[in-house]
mmCIF file of C-alpha atoms in Angstrom:
data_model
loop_
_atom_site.group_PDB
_atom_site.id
_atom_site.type_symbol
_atom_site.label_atom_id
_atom_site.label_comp_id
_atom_site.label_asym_id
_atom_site.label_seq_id
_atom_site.Cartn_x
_atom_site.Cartn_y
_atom_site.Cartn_z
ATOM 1 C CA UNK W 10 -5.534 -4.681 31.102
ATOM 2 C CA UNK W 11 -9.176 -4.911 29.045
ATOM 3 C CA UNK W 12 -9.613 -0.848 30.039
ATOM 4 C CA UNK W 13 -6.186 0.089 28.224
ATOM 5 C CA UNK W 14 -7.775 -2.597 25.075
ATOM 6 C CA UNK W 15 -11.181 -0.988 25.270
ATOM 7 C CA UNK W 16 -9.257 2.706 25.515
ATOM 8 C CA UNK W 17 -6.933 1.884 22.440
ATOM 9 C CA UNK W 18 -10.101 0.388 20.593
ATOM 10 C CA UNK W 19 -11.935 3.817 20.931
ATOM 11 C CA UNK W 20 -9.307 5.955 20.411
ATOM 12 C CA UNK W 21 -8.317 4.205 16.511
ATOM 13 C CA UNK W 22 -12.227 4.808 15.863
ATOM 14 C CA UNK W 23 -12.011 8.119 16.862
ATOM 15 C CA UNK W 24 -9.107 8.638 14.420
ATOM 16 C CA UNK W 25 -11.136 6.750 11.794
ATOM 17 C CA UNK W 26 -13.847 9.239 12.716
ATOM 18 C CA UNK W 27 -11.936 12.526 12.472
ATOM 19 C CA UNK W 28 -10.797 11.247 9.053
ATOM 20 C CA UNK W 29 -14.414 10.788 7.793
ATOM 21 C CA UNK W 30 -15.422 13.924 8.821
ATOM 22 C CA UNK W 31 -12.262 15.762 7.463
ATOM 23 C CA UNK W 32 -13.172 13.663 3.915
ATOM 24 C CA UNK W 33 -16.591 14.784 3.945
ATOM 25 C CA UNK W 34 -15.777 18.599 4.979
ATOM 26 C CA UNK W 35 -13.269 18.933 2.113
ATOM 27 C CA UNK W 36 -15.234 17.518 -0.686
ATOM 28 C CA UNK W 37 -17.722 20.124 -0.016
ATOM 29 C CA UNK W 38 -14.674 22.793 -0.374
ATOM 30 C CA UNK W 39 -14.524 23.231 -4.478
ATOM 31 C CA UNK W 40 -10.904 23.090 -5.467
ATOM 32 C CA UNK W 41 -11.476 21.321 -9.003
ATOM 33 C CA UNK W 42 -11.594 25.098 -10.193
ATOM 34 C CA UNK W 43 -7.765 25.394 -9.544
ATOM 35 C CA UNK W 44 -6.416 21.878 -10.858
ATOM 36 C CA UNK W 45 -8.948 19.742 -11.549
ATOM 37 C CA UNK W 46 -8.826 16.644 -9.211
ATOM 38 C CA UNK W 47 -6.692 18.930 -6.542
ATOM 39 C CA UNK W 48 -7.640 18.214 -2.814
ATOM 40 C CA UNK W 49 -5.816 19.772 0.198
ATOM 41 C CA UNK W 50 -6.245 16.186 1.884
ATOM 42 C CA UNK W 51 -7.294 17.084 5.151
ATOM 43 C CA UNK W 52 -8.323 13.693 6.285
ATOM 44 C CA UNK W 53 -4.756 12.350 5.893
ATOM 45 C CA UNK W 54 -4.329 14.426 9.677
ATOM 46 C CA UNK W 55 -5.852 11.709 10.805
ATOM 47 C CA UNK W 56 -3.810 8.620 9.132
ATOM 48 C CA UNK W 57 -0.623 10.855 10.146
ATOM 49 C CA UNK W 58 -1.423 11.250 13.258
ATOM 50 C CA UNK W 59 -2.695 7.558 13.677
ATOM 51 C CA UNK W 60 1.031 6.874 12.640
ATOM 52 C CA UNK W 61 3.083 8.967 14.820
ATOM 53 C CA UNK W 62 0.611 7.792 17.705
ATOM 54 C CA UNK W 63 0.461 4.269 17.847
ATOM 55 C CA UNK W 64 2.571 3.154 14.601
ATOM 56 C CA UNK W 65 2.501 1.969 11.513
ATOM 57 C CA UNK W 66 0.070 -0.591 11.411
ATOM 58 C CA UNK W 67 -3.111 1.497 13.070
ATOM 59 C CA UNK W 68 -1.712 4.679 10.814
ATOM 60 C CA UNK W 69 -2.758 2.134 7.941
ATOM 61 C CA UNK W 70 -5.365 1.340 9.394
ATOM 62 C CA UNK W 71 -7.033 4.581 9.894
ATOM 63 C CA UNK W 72 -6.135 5.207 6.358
ATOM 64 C CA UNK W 73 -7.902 2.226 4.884
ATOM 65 C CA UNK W 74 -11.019 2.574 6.754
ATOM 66 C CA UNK W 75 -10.944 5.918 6.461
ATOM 67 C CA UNK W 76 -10.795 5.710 2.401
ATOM 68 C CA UNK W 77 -13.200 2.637 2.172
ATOM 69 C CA UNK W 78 -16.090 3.831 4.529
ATOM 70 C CA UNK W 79 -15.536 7.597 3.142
ATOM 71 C CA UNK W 80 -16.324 5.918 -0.357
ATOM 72 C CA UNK W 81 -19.284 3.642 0.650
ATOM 73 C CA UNK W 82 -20.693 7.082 2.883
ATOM 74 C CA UNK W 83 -20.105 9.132 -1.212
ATOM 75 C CA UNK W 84 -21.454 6.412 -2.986
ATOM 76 C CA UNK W 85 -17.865 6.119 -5.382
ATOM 77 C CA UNK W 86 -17.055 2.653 -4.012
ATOM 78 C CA UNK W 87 -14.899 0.653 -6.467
ATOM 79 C CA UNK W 88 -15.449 3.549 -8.701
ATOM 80 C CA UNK W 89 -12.517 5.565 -10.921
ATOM 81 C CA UNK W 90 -12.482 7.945 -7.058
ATOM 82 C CA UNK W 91 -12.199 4.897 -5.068
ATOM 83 C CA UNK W 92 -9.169 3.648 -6.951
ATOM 84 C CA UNK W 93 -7.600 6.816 -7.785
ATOM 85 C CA UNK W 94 -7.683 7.650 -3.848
ATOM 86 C CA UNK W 95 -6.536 3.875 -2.772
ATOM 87 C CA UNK W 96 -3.885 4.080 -4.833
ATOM 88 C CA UNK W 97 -2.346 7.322 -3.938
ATOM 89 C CA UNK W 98 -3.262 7.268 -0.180
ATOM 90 C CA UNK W 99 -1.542 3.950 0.166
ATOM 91 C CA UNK W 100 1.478 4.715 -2.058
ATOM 92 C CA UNK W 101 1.720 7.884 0.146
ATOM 93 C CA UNK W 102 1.101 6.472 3.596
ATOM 94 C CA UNK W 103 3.965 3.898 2.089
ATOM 95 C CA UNK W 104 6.746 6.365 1.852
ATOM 96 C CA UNK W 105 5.517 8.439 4.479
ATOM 97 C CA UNK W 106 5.767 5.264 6.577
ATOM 98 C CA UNK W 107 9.144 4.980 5.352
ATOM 99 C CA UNK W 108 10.465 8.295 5.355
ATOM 100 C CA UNK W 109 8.843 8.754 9.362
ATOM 101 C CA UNK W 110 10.920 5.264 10.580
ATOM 102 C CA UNK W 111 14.226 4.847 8.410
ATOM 103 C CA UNK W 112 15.205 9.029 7.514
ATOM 104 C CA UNK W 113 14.101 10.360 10.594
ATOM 105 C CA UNK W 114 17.178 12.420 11.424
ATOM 106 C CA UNK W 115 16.648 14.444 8.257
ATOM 107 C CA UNK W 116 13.074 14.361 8.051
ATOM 108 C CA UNK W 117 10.441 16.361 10.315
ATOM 109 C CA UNK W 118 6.914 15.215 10.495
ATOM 110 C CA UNK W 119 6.570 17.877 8.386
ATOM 111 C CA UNK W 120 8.858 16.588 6.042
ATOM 112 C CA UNK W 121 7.214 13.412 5.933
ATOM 113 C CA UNK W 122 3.692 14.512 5.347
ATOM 114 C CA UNK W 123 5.070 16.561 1.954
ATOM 115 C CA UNK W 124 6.807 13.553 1.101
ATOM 116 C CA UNK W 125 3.245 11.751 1.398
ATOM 117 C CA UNK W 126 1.391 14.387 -0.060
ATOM 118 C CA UNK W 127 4.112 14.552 -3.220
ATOM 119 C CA UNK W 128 3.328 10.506 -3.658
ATOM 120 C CA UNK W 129 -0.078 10.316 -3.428
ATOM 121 C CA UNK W 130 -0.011 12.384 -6.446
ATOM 122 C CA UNK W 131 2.440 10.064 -7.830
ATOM 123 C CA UNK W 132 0.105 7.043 -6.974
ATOM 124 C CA UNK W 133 -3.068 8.748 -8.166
ATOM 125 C CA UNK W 134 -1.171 10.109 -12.104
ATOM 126 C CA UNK W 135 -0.017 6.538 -12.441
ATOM 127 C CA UNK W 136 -3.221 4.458 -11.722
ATOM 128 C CA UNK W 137 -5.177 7.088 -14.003
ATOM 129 C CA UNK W 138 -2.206 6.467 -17.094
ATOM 130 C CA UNK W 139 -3.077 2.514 -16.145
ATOM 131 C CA UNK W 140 -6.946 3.185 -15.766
ATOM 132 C CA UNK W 141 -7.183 5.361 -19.368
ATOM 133 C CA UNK W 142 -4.103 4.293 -21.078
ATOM 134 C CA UNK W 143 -3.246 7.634 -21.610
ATOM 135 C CA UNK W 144 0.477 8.077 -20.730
ATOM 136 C CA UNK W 145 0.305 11.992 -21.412
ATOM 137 C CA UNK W 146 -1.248 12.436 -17.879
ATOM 138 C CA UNK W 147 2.440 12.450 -16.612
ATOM 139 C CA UNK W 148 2.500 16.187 -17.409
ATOM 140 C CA UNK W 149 -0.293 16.791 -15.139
ATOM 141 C CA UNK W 150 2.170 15.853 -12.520
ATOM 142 C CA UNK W 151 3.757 19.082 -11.823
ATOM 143 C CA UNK W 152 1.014 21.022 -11.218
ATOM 144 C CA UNK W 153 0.041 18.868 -8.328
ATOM 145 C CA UNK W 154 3.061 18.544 -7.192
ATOM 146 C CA UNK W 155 3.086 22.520 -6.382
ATOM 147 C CA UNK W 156 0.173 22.151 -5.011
ATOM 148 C CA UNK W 157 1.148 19.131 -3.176
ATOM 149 C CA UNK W 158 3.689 20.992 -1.263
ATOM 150 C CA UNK W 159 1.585 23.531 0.677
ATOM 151 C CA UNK W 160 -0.833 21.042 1.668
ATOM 152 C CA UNK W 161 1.735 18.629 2.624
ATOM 153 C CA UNK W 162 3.097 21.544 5.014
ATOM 154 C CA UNK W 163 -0.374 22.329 6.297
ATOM 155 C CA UNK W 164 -1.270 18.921 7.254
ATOM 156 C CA UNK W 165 2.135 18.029 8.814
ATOM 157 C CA UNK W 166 1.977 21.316 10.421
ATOM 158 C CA UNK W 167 -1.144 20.479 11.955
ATOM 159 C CA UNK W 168 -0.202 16.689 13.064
ATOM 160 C CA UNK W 169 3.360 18.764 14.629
ATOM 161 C CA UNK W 170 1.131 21.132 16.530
ATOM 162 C CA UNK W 171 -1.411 18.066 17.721
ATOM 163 C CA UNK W 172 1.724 15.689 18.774
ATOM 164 C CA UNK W 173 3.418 18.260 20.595
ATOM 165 C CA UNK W 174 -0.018 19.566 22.410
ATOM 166 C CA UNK W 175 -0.462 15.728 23.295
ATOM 167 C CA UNK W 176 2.258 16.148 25.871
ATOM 168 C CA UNK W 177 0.412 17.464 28.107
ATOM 169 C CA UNK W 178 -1.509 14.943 27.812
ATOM 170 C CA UNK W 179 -2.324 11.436 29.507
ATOM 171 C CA UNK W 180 -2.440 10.430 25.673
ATOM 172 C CA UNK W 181 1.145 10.616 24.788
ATOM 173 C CA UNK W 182 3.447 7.996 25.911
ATOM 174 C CA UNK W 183 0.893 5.329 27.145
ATOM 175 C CA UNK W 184 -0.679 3.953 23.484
#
């Protein structure tokens, strides 16, 4: 019983670990030069895969950590980053969470990682109207939203490929 505690223990770190490095590997890949503020969010493979894992609550998990240590590490904590990242990864991980358990049948993790991606652009435009007052930002919106929709695919295409590669492992089933 304590070895399968201590195993699940390690293996959330380890996801909260992947996700810091994935954080710290893409901001050192310059994107601002396309749409300024754009990210291919790389370390959500980690949250996503944290959900589809073990559920829910350590997906969140691995998100939080992930976004709160990754913003102490850059030195942005409780900064305009920190809340503009907060706000859209948990607004994302929200609907992804709700997409992944309720619409399921119509959904593929796929699916639900561009659904994520598409809201944590949501989250993000609407805490930087509340942030600046500045309600034009909506038109912003758009253009992240295209560019919400490949990364969404890449990410859940790369979760898809991990959880199906996990069957052959002593991983999947026993978390």
């Amino acid at each position: 019983m304590r070895s399968n505690r201590t195993r699940y223990v390690c293996l959330v770190g380890l996801l909260i670990s992947i996700g810091l490095v994935l954080h710290i590997v893409e901001s050192l890949i310059p994107m601002s030069y396309i749409v300024p503020g754009a990210k291919m969010g790389l370390a959500n493979i980690a949250s996503l895969l944290g959900m589809v894992i073990f559920g829910f609550k350590v997906g969140f998990l691995v998100l939080f950590f992930r976004i709160v240590l990754g913003s102490v590490i850059a030195g942005t904590f409780l900064s305009f980053n920190f809340m503009m990242s907060f706000s859209g990864g948990v607004l994302g991980f929200l609907l992804m969470g709700l997409v992944y358990y309720f619409a399921s049948d119509y959904f593929s993790i796929i699916g639900v990682s561009i659904v994520g991606a598409l809201f944590h652009n949501v989250g993000q435009i609407f805490t930087a109207m509340y942030i600046i007052s500045n309600f034009g930002l909506v038109y912003y919106l758009p253009y992240l939203a295209l560019l919400a929709i490949p990364a969404g695919l890449g990410i859940g295409l790369t979760v898809d490929f991990t959880w199906n590669y996990l069957f052959y492992s002593p991983l999947r089933g026993k978390a």
